Amino acid sequence: MASGNISRRRLLRTVGVGAVGVGLAAGQASGRVDGERYVVGTAARRGALAAKHNAQNVDREIDFGEEGGAVAGQFSDSDARALEADPNVRYVEPDYEVQAFAESEPWGVDRVGALAAHAKGATGGGAHIAILDTGIDADHPDLRANVGEGYAVEECDGPDCTSDWDDDHSHGTHCAGIADAVDNSRGVVGVSTGATLHSVKVLTGEGSGSASGVAEGITWAADQGHDVISMSLGGDSSSSVIRDAVQYAWEKGAVIVAAAGNSGPCVDCVRYPAKYPEVIAVSATDDDDGLAGFSSVGEEVELAAPGSDVLSTVVGGAYRRYSGTSMATPHVAGAVGVLMGNGLSNSEARQRLRDTAEDVGLRDTQQGYGLLDVAKAVGADDGDRPDDPDEPDEPDEPPQGLSVTTGEATAVTEEGATLPGELTSLGSASEAAVGFEYWPQGDEDSKETVKADQLDEPGPFSLDVDGLEANVTYVFNAAAVGDDDSQDRGEARTFTTGGDGGDQPDDPDDPDEPDEPNDPRAPTVVTGEARDIDDNSVDLYGELTDLGDAEAVEPVFVFWEKGNRSRTEDEDDAFDMERPGPFDETVMGLEPDTTYVYVARCVTEDGRVAEGEPREFTTRAD
């Protein structure tokens, strides 16, 4: 239903490039993303020109100074092989996948002696800490006083984003709070409290990212002169472009700290970039000073820090407990901030933490030099630590606000499902209305909000929903509103309704029923970032990441003026895709200075529709 004044120019046909994902679950394998998304390390300007000339599209260019540079983008295999032979090219490698290292749950701040350091006046004032992650919620009351500038490799995509580098997940905000939450007599307190935090958003709200994107973020932070670069992320495969970036940052004077990984129990399993010698690799301990069961170990581990059930900040002014080497890492980053705020160089701060670490009896491959000890690093007396549980002015653990979690949908049929949730804390509220929000994936404008119960104590709740469409993926999350106006939403989850196949008995001996359920596996698609935005045109990008059980799909873009979905446009002259890969189109004839919403969509031969999450762009003024 394209309008007459909208014209389109298809730029790409199907190419075999898979999704570049950054999963937030612990211990998942990662590696080569696909055969046609590469990073080309260049030694001279001529090499960069050759890389850009041979690229089907360029995602980013990175400058490592005297070492050279890198061009990341999409290349045919033949062009990649040709570039490998170019004397001005240092390496050609796949743009590897990385992932954030978090599981799910501030005793740790006290355990590492940070409170004693604060009492001595060592709070990190004057230091700059870059958090490379999903972003930082700059409006959080425990962070807003410390948040400085930011940088977005991946832009924040959500209704509550106030900047491109805002957090649309919570992982980055949680890490930021551990490193540098302010001491404001509420919420939580960080290992440092006076440093400046910088959000370097290299992961999307879905946890997607790339090695070249991480390298770009590292390089940006180094070029700003930031003292600490904290990375609670990584992958199984070595990446030359990230190695270039960490070497560049170290030479610029930064300390780079990274999570060892959540592959435990295991042997010699430290993940990249923590595995690089320029990086402080951090393992995780529990509250008994034992190695956390999920923690990766290996000879590269340099320090251990608390990583189990760590309470910290999350998006929306709330607090949650998370576990992972992701949580251990910002303890060390905050400690580096304290030392560099006191005037130490990067090499001096790193050596000081090694020299003062506490031996807690673990093997060298588990604790490295030992457990982080900030108090000893700044010369504070351990007796100054206000860890007396009877001390009224210093609670052992800050209060938790209203919080709710989302469970996995059950009893999913063609037109209904049971949605579970749990109210985990009332905070200061005496009771809370609890329920769910749900909508078809890619169509948040159709969101339904339904109350399930009124609870006066924490506990589980559920809601049976019906009237849904068959063969459609729905997004849902639990939500709670307290009688003190506090609010919280659980993490978003998805489920896909079944097909219209009538009654389906499970008896495998029934000759009229196939062994396989009549519930087709839907394709999945990602909406990419709009590019080359002008006053009347734009290039829209999408990626088919999984065909599901379809043999082919028709990719299209659906777009409309924000707030006026009745003027929806889509693509008429589409083509079929028979394997995963990117697709795009140029849309022309748009109105200047106008915000549009767009969605990448794939339609199967039998009419099923898969959509990515909606994104926005605003055309330039005349």
XYZ file of C-alpha atoms in Angstrom:
622
model
C 0.000 0.000 0.000
C 2.751 2.380 -0.917
C 1.711 5.943 -1.657
C 2.324 7.503 -5.046
C 5.011 9.951 -3.999
C 7.161 7.384 -2.165
C 9.814 5.678 -4.278
C 12.328 3.058 -3.229
C 15.657 1.732 -4.487
C 16.653 -1.722 -3.341
C 20.365 -1.615 -2.464
C 21.136 -5.181 -1.425
C 19.968 -8.643 -2.303
C 20.246 -11.633 -0.028
C 23.710 -12.185 1.371
C 24.737 -14.773 3.920
C 25.450 -12.703 7.009
C 24.113 -13.898 10.348
C 23.157 -11.803 13.349
C 25.869 -10.218 15.433
C 24.548 -11.098 18.896
C 25.685 -10.346 22.407
C 23.782 -12.664 24.718
C 23.401 -11.642 28.351
C 23.214 -15.192 29.655
C 26.305 -16.630 31.238
C 28.565 -19.176 29.667
C 27.167 -19.231 26.145
C 29.653 -19.893 23.394
C 30.501 -17.163 20.972
C 32.739 -16.946 17.961
C 32.655 -16.170 14.287
C 29.475 -14.347 13.382
C 29.377 -15.107 9.671
C 31.597 -15.478 6.650
C 30.934 -12.037 5.184
C 31.142 -9.559 8.063
C 34.821 -8.756 8.519
C 37.242 -6.378 10.192
C 40.211 -5.283 8.075
C 43.213 -4.063 10.061
C 45.156 -1.522 7.998
C 48.724 -0.281 8.275
C 48.474 2.713 5.973
C 45.944 5.048 4.372
C 46.215 3.073 1.133
C 45.075 -0.066 2.960
C 42.062 1.756 4.407
C 41.100 3.032 0.970
C 41.372 -0.480 -0.469
C 39.209 -1.888 2.330
C 36.519 0.745 1.858
C 36.612 0.329 -1.918
C 36.027 -3.435 -1.647
C 33.402 -3.278 1.110
C 29.775 -3.936 0.266
C 29.022 -1.604 3.156
C 31.169 -0.043 5.919
C 29.941 -0.224 9.512
C 32.739 1.749 11.142
C 36.313 3.010 10.834
C 38.679 3.042 13.819
C 41.965 4.924 14.181
C 44.661 3.351 16.412
C 47.210 6.092 15.821
C 50.686 4.972 14.785
C 49.633 1.313 14.876
C 47.237 1.881 11.963
C 43.481 1.492 11.799
C 40.596 -0.823 11.038
C 37.618 -0.891 8.686
C 34.642 -3.037 9.726
C 31.846 -3.949 7.367
C 30.481 -6.446 4.898
C 32.812 -8.036 2.334
C 32.495 -10.884 -0.107
C 34.764 -13.834 0.673
C 36.763 -13.217 -2.511
C 37.347 -9.549 -1.616
C 38.389 -10.567 1.907
C 40.939 -13.018 0.494
C 42.263 -10.376 -1.884
C 42.685 -7.881 0.965
C 44.677 -10.436 2.980
C 47.337 -10.267 0.250
C 47.524 -6.447 0.323
C 50.829 -5.324 1.902
C 48.998 -2.381 3.500
C 46.625 -4.713 5.358
C 47.695 -6.173 8.733
C 44.845 -8.672 9.174
C 41.399 -9.676 7.920
C 39.158 -11.424 10.447
C 35.453 -12.059 11.059
C 33.741 -9.410 13.207
C 33.476 -11.734 16.192
C 30.559 -11.941 18.564
C 30.924 -10.771 22.150
C 28.538 -11.124 25.070
C 27.840 -9.476 28.395
C 28.707 -11.662 31.374
C 25.738 -11.531 33.775
C 23.476 -14.059 35.430
C 20.552 -13.123 37.629
C 20.713 -11.542 41.581
C 26.503 -4.172 48.485
C 28.056 -6.518 50.563
C 30.937 -6.492 48.080
C 31.704 -2.780 48.500
C 32.305 -3.315 52.203
C 34.161 -6.598 51.687
C 36.816 -4.980 49.486
C 37.407 -2.203 52.016
C 35.910 0.632 49.958
C 34.064 2.137 52.932
C 37.323 2.417 54.849
C 38.880 4.092 51.819
C 36.001 6.574 51.711
C 36.521 7.356 55.392
C 40.107 8.247 54.536
C 38.852 10.617 51.814
C 39.738 8.354 48.880
C 36.567 8.542 46.768
C 37.883 8.737 43.191
C 37.309 12.450 42.761
C 38.909 13.661 39.527
C 39.007 10.193 37.931
C 36.995 9.212 34.839
C 35.485 5.723 34.481
C 34.125 4.536 31.128
C 31.525 1.753 31.365
C 31.408 -0.142 28.039
C 28.058 -1.885 28.202
C 24.331 -1.426 27.477
C 24.436 2.223 28.600
C 23.820 4.057 31.878
C 20.543 5.433 33.244
C 21.714 8.993 33.827
C 18.489 9.833 35.725
C 19.029 7.246 38.446
C 19.205 9.105 41.789
C 22.338 7.177 42.806
C 24.149 7.965 39.545
C 22.972 11.294 38.136
C 25.489 13.381 40.105
C 28.389 11.359 38.683
C 27.366 10.795 35.055
C 29.300 12.844 32.522
C 29.371 12.602 28.746
C 28.644 9.452 26.795
C 29.133 7.835 23.417
C 26.811 5.538 21.470
C 28.144 2.854 19.196
C 24.680 1.307 19.493
C 21.863 3.792 20.097
C 19.380 3.455 22.941
C 16.065 2.253 21.525
C 13.081 2.685 23.795
C 10.436 5.132 25.007
C 12.420 6.099 28.114
C 15.726 6.842 26.366
C 16.848 10.408 27.039
C 20.083 10.125 25.046
C 21.632 7.786 22.484
C 23.850 6.290 25.209
C 21.061 5.757 27.751
C 20.463 2.220 29.063
C 17.624 0.159 27.544
C 18.548 -3.040 29.399
C 19.916 -2.400 32.984
C 23.156 -4.408 32.798
C 25.285 -1.292 32.249
C 23.481 0.693 34.945
C 24.067 -2.145 37.416
C 27.793 -2.139 36.659
C 27.944 1.663 36.921
C 26.399 1.599 40.396
C 28.950 -0.911 41.676
C 31.810 1.156 40.330
C 30.703 4.654 41.300
C 27.271 5.152 42.916
C 27.201 8.338 44.981
C 27.153 8.321 48.782
C 23.823 10.098 49.294
C 22.381 8.232 52.303
C 20.022 6.233 50.103
C 20.128 3.286 47.772
C 23.624 1.888 47.265
C 27.160 3.221 47.400
C 29.920 2.443 44.906
C 33.533 1.385 45.349
C 34.332 4.929 44.275
C 31.777 7.661 44.892
C 33.294 10.804 43.378
C 34.585 9.727 39.967
C 32.895 10.773 36.743
C 31.072 7.978 34.912
C 30.935 7.851 31.132
C 28.478 5.620 29.322
C 29.977 3.985 26.227
C 27.038 2.089 24.784
C 28.445 -0.804 22.753
C 25.535 -3.219 23.405
C 21.891 -2.785 22.420
C 18.939 -3.357 24.701
C 18.698 -6.850 23.274
C 22.369 -7.388 24.076
C 23.674 -7.265 20.518
C 27.067 -5.911 19.554
C 30.275 -6.720 17.718
C 34.014 -6.857 18.201
C 34.500 -3.802 16.005
C 31.883 -1.902 18.002
C 33.655 -2.727 21.264
C 36.960 -1.633 19.707
C 35.381 1.651 18.638
C 34.135 2.231 22.184
C 37.541 1.460 23.725
C 39.261 3.823 21.294
C 36.774 6.636 21.975
C 37.269 6.337 25.742
C 41.042 6.326 25.328
C 40.926 9.397 23.085
C 38.927 11.263 25.755
C 41.660 10.535 28.276
C 39.437 8.434 30.530
C 41.375 6.681 33.298
C 39.472 3.388 33.514
C 37.716 1.298 30.857
C 35.419 -1.302 32.408
C 34.105 -4.142 30.230
C 31.713 -6.731 31.645
C 31.543 -8.498 28.303
C 33.561 -10.730 26.011
C 33.698 -13.840 23.872
C 35.537 -17.076 23.212
C 37.538 -15.876 20.205
C 40.542 -13.599 20.057
C 39.892 -10.442 18.047
C 42.746 -8.487 16.479
C 40.688 -5.303 16.336
C 39.936 -5.444 20.089
C 43.576 -6.303 20.798
C 44.608 -3.233 18.783
C 42.159 -1.135 20.804
C 43.290 -2.298 24.270
C 46.955 -1.795 23.349
C 46.093 1.698 22.106
C 44.168 2.487 25.308
C 46.951 1.226 27.585
C 49.510 3.340 25.742
C 47.165 6.320 26.141
C 47.302 5.835 29.932
C 44.069 3.951 30.643
C 43.618 0.891 32.836
C 41.439 -1.704 31.113
C 39.405 -4.073 33.312
C 37.361 -6.985 31.957
C 35.291 -9.907 33.211
C 37.003 -13.297 33.165
C 33.731 -14.883 32.028
C 30.954 -17.074 33.390
C 31.984 -20.453 31.970
C 32.588 -22.177 35.313
C 33.112 -24.677 36.600
C 35.898 -25.043 34.043
C 39.669 -25.066 33.579
C 41.706 -22.474 31.651
C 38.558 -20.764 30.365
C 39.166 -17.000 30.701
C 37.352 -15.184 27.912
C 38.504 -12.368 25.638
C 39.309 -9.464 26.030
C 40.158 -10.339 29.667
C 42.692 -12.830 28.325
C 44.900 -10.083 26.845
C 47.960 -9.063 28.931
C 47.029 -5.357 28.793
C 43.737 -6.129 30.577
C 43.048 -6.868 34.263
C 41.050 -10.117 34.195
C 38.626 -10.370 37.134
C 37.146 -13.552 38.593
C 34.179 -13.617 40.989
C 33.886 -14.647 44.642
C 30.904 -15.309 46.899
C 30.223 -13.900 50.374
C 32.292 -16.674 51.972
C 35.364 -15.697 49.912
C 34.971 -18.841 47.846
C 35.142 -18.923 44.068
C 31.685 -18.305 42.586
C 30.578 -21.469 40.801
C 29.984 -19.673 37.511
C 33.355 -17.889 37.396
C 35.860 -18.620 34.661
C 39.415 -19.335 35.822
C 42.869 -19.477 34.255
C 46.404 -18.167 34.497
C 45.265 -14.786 33.108
C 43.128 -14.041 36.212
C 44.759 -11.062 37.915
C 42.325 -10.166 40.701
C 39.190 -11.573 42.313
C 36.238 -9.468 43.490
C 32.707 -10.029 44.828
C 30.335 -11.240 42.125
C 27.470 -13.153 43.769
C 24.120 -11.593 44.706
C 25.381 -8.037 44.305
C 22.801 -5.316 44.909
C 23.126 -2.307 42.618
C 21.292 0.215 40.473
C 19.040 -0.670 37.525
C 16.997 1.350 35.043
C 14.067 3.319 36.442
C 15.568 4.344 39.775
C 15.367 0.796 41.139
C 17.801 -1.723 42.622
C 18.345 -5.397 41.786
C 20.651 -8.270 42.698
C 22.717 -9.692 39.858
C 25.508 -12.268 39.870
C 28.398 -12.724 37.470
C 31.951 -11.737 36.720
C 30.177 -8.717 35.234
C 29.541 -7.601 38.812
C 33.082 -8.380 39.998
C 34.641 -6.272 37.225
C 33.272 -2.824 38.228
C 34.482 -3.390 41.813
C 37.999 -3.355 40.362
C 37.195 -0.481 37.969
C 35.973 1.625 40.901
C 39.137 0.801 42.865
C 41.302 1.900 39.940
C 39.293 5.128 39.860
C 40.073 5.708 43.548
C 43.812 5.238 42.950
C 44.037 7.272 39.764
C 41.970 9.995 41.416
C 44.813 10.100 43.949
C 47.295 10.734 41.121
C 48.633 7.272 40.280
C 49.394 6.369 36.652
C 47.837 3.370 34.977
C 50.853 1.124 35.601
C 51.205 2.352 39.199
C 47.511 1.765 39.975
C 47.593 -1.710 38.486
C 50.713 -2.686 40.429
C 49.299 -1.229 43.667
C 46.204 -3.426 43.389
C 48.378 -6.481 42.767
C 50.639 -5.701 45.742
C 47.774 -5.119 48.183
C 45.360 -7.887 47.139
C 44.276 -10.263 49.920
C 45.135 -13.949 49.681
C 41.871 -15.739 50.512
C 43.256 -19.216 49.970
C 42.125 -19.847 46.419
C 44.397 -21.159 43.674
C 46.344 -18.634 41.602
C 44.199 -19.461 38.570
C 41.117 -18.582 40.646
C 42.173 -15.433 42.509
C 45.301 -14.232 40.686
C 47.138 -11.929 43.078
C 44.183 -12.182 45.470
C 40.910 -10.549 46.464
C 40.670 -6.807 45.784
C 41.483 -4.727 48.901
C 40.850 -1.022 48.359
C 41.455 -0.113 52.003
C 44.964 -1.524 51.938
C 45.632 0.010 48.517
C 45.017 3.522 49.903
C 46.589 2.833 53.307
C 43.327 2.857 55.272
C 43.014 0.939 58.558
C 40.697 -2.071 58.222
C 39.286 -1.138 61.597
C 37.813 2.000 60.042
C 35.364 -0.103 58.025
C 31.850 0.667 59.277
C 30.659 -2.921 58.996
C 29.021 -3.223 62.436
C 25.471 -4.493 61.772
C 24.265 -2.587 64.848
C 25.508 0.748 63.537
C 22.298 2.692 62.691
C 23.969 5.192 60.367
C 25.510 2.544 58.111
C 23.114 -0.300 57.230
C 24.670 -3.529 56.005
C 22.466 -3.424 52.945
C 20.510 -0.530 51.398
C 16.736 -0.993 51.230
C 15.293 -2.550 48.111
C 12.488 -0.708 46.363
C 9.349 -2.102 44.758
C 10.425 -4.875 42.418
C 8.785 -7.478 40.196
C 10.091 -10.277 37.967
C 8.674 -11.876 34.824
C 8.410 -15.665 34.426
C 8.232 -17.839 31.308
C 4.804 -18.106 29.661
C 3.038 -21.466 30.058
C -0.039 -23.199 28.615
C 0.529 -21.476 25.256
C -2.160 -22.268 22.665
C -3.280 -20.786 19.332
C -5.056 -17.923 21.043
C -3.966 -17.781 24.676
C -1.286 -18.250 27.325
C -0.691 -18.053 31.060
C 1.677 -15.260 32.057
C 3.505 -15.657 35.415
C 5.205 -13.053 37.537
C 6.403 -12.475 41.073
C 6.338 -9.441 43.315
C 9.746 -9.761 44.999
C 9.626 -6.636 47.172
C 7.062 -4.025 48.182
C 9.736 -1.486 49.065
C 8.049 1.269 51.071
C 4.587 0.486 49.677
C 1.995 -1.304 51.824
C 0.366 -2.933 48.790
C 0.738 -2.995 45.021
C -1.390 -3.596 41.956
C 0.318 -6.246 39.843
C -0.337 -7.338 36.273
C 1.115 -7.620 32.822
C 1.773 -5.647 29.664
C 1.755 -7.604 26.395
C 1.772 -6.828 22.682
C 2.614 -8.412 19.302
C 6.360 -8.208 18.687
C 7.091 -5.124 16.592
C 3.742 -3.456 17.400
C 4.121 -1.891 20.829
C 1.381 0.591 19.909
C -1.035 -2.323 20.474
C 0.161 -2.888 24.048
C -2.454 -4.227 26.470
C -2.105 -3.573 30.216
C -4.147 -5.890 32.444
C -4.271 -6.023 36.238
C -3.898 -9.512 37.694
C -4.092 -8.970 41.468
C -3.670 -6.616 44.423
C -0.951 -7.871 46.774
C -0.051 -6.728 50.290
C 3.026 -8.979 50.521
C 5.596 -10.346 48.055
C 4.543 -13.430 46.161
C 3.703 -14.962 42.768
C 0.808 -13.962 40.515
C -0.382 -14.918 37.055
C -2.807 -13.961 34.328
C -4.591 -16.041 31.685
C -4.835 -14.097 28.424
C -6.920 -15.109 25.418
C -8.103 -13.686 22.111
C -4.565 -13.739 20.711
C -3.680 -14.329 17.070
C -2.271 -17.675 15.982
C 1.347 -17.947 14.819
C 2.315 -14.594 16.337
C 5.202 -13.813 18.694
C 4.112 -11.741 21.689
C 6.275 -9.711 24.063
C 5.223 -9.407 27.708
C 6.479 -8.214 31.073
C 5.181 -8.189 34.618
C 4.462 -4.768 36.126
C 3.653 -3.414 39.590
C 2.392 -0.073 40.930
C 2.627 0.567 44.682
C 0.182 2.606 46.718
C 3.075 5.051 47.259
C 3.241 5.605 43.454
C 6.420 3.532 43.122
C 6.576 1.432 39.944
C 8.597 -1.418 38.488
C 8.583 -3.610 35.379
C 10.131 -7.037 35.036
C 12.324 -7.986 32.106
C 10.532 -8.540 28.793
C 9.999 -12.123 27.612
C 8.383 -13.610 24.505
C 6.183 -16.516 23.485
C 4.737 -17.596 20.143
C 1.166 -18.792 19.790
C 0.489 -22.083 18.031
C -0.927 -22.671 14.574
C -4.584 -23.313 13.766
C -4.382 -27.072 13.640
C -7.419 -28.103 15.648
C -7.195 -30.575 18.513
C -3.749 -32.119 18.715
C -3.625 -35.188 20.968
C -0.171 -36.101 22.167
C -0.576 -39.858 21.565
C 2.363 -40.849 19.338
C 0.493 -43.986 18.216
C -2.403 -42.020 16.750
C -2.002 -42.522 12.970
C -3.864 -39.289 12.244
C -1.421 -37.187 14.237
C 2.198 -36.534 13.159
C 4.933 -36.909 15.762
C 5.933 -33.271 15.271
C 3.561 -30.688 16.811
C 1.610 -28.537 14.388
C 3.344 -25.428 15.658
C 5.666 -23.970 13.005
C 8.880 -22.245 14.036
C 8.627 -18.610 13.064
C 11.424 -16.646 11.371
C 13.177 -13.933 13.353
C 14.145 -10.521 12.073
C 16.013 -7.508 13.483
C 15.281 -3.885 12.624
C 18.552 -2.093 11.928
C 19.550 1.511 12.406
C 18.461 4.015 9.756
C 21.332 5.643 7.836
C 21.988 8.454 5.361
C 19.028 10.444 6.655
C 18.240 13.510 4.534
C 15.326 15.939 4.399
C 13.253 13.637 2.172
C 15.018 10.265 2.071
C 16.551 7.558 4.244
C 18.190 4.139 3.983
C 16.430 1.540 6.129
C 18.211 -1.637 7.214
C 17.037 -4.991 8.532
C 18.409 -8.469 8.993
C 16.765 -11.875 8.734
C 18.551 -13.797 11.489
C 16.675 -17.125 11.246
C 14.385 -18.573 8.588
C 12.622 -20.741 11.134
C 10.984 -23.580 9.235
C 10.206 -21.419 6.187
C 11.924 -22.096 2.870
C 11.840 -18.432 1.902
C 10.514 -15.105 3.178
C 9.639 -11.768 1.611
C 11.455 -8.906 3.429
C 9.749 -5.524 3.632
C 9.847 -2.359 5.711
C 6.765 -0.869 7.287
C 6.971 2.800 8.276
C 4.722 5.634 9.294
C 4.786 9.150 10.684
C 5.096 8.952 14.443
C 1.678 9.333 16.029
C -0.151 8.759 12.746
C -0.074 5.048 12.002
C -3.039 5.394 9.667
C -0.505 6.580 7.069
C 1.488 3.351 7.109
C 3.573 2.603 4.026
C 5.237 -0.621 3.004
C 7.245 -2.115 0.128
C 5.513 -3.444 -2.996
C 8.469 -4.627 -5.078
C 10.099 -7.080 -2.647
C 12.196 -10.154 -3.343
C 12.456 -13.569 -1.689
C 15.221 -14.451 0.773
C 16.149 -18.108 1.048
C 18.800 -17.772 3.751
C 19.524 -15.394 6.663
C 21.131 -12.083 5.828
C 20.672 -8.310 5.707
C 18.307 -6.360 3.487
C 17.692 -2.657 3.027
C 15.872 -0.093 0.956
C 16.100 3.598 0.214
C 12.851 5.469 0.878
C 12.315 8.801 -0.830
C 9.571 11.428 -0.891
C 9.451 11.857 2.898
C 8.436 15.046 4.708
C 11.298 17.177 6.082
C 11.779 17.625 9.836
C 9.414 14.726 10.557
C 9.846 11.743 12.885
C 9.025 8.345 11.373
C 8.686 4.932 12.988
C 9.804 1.901 10.987
C 9.914 -1.876 11.376
C 11.732 -4.581 9.415
C 9.292 -7.378 8.556
C 9.543 -10.779 6.876
C 6.527 -12.622 5.498
C 6.602 -16.387 4.910
C 5.082 -18.068 1.884
C 2.125 -19.191 3.996
C 1.461 -15.669 5.256
C 3.111 -15.705 8.681
C 4.686 -12.391 9.687
C 7.835 -11.832 11.763
C 8.862 -8.326 12.800
C 11.783 -6.659 14.523
C 11.423 -4.069 17.221
C 10.340 -0.615 15.963
C 12.928 2.142 15.558
C 12.674 5.855 14.800
C 14.432 8.452 12.668
C 13.824 12.138 12.045
C 14.346 13.676 8.622
C 16.421 16.814 8.358
C 14.831 20.222 8.069
C 14.875 21.932 4.674
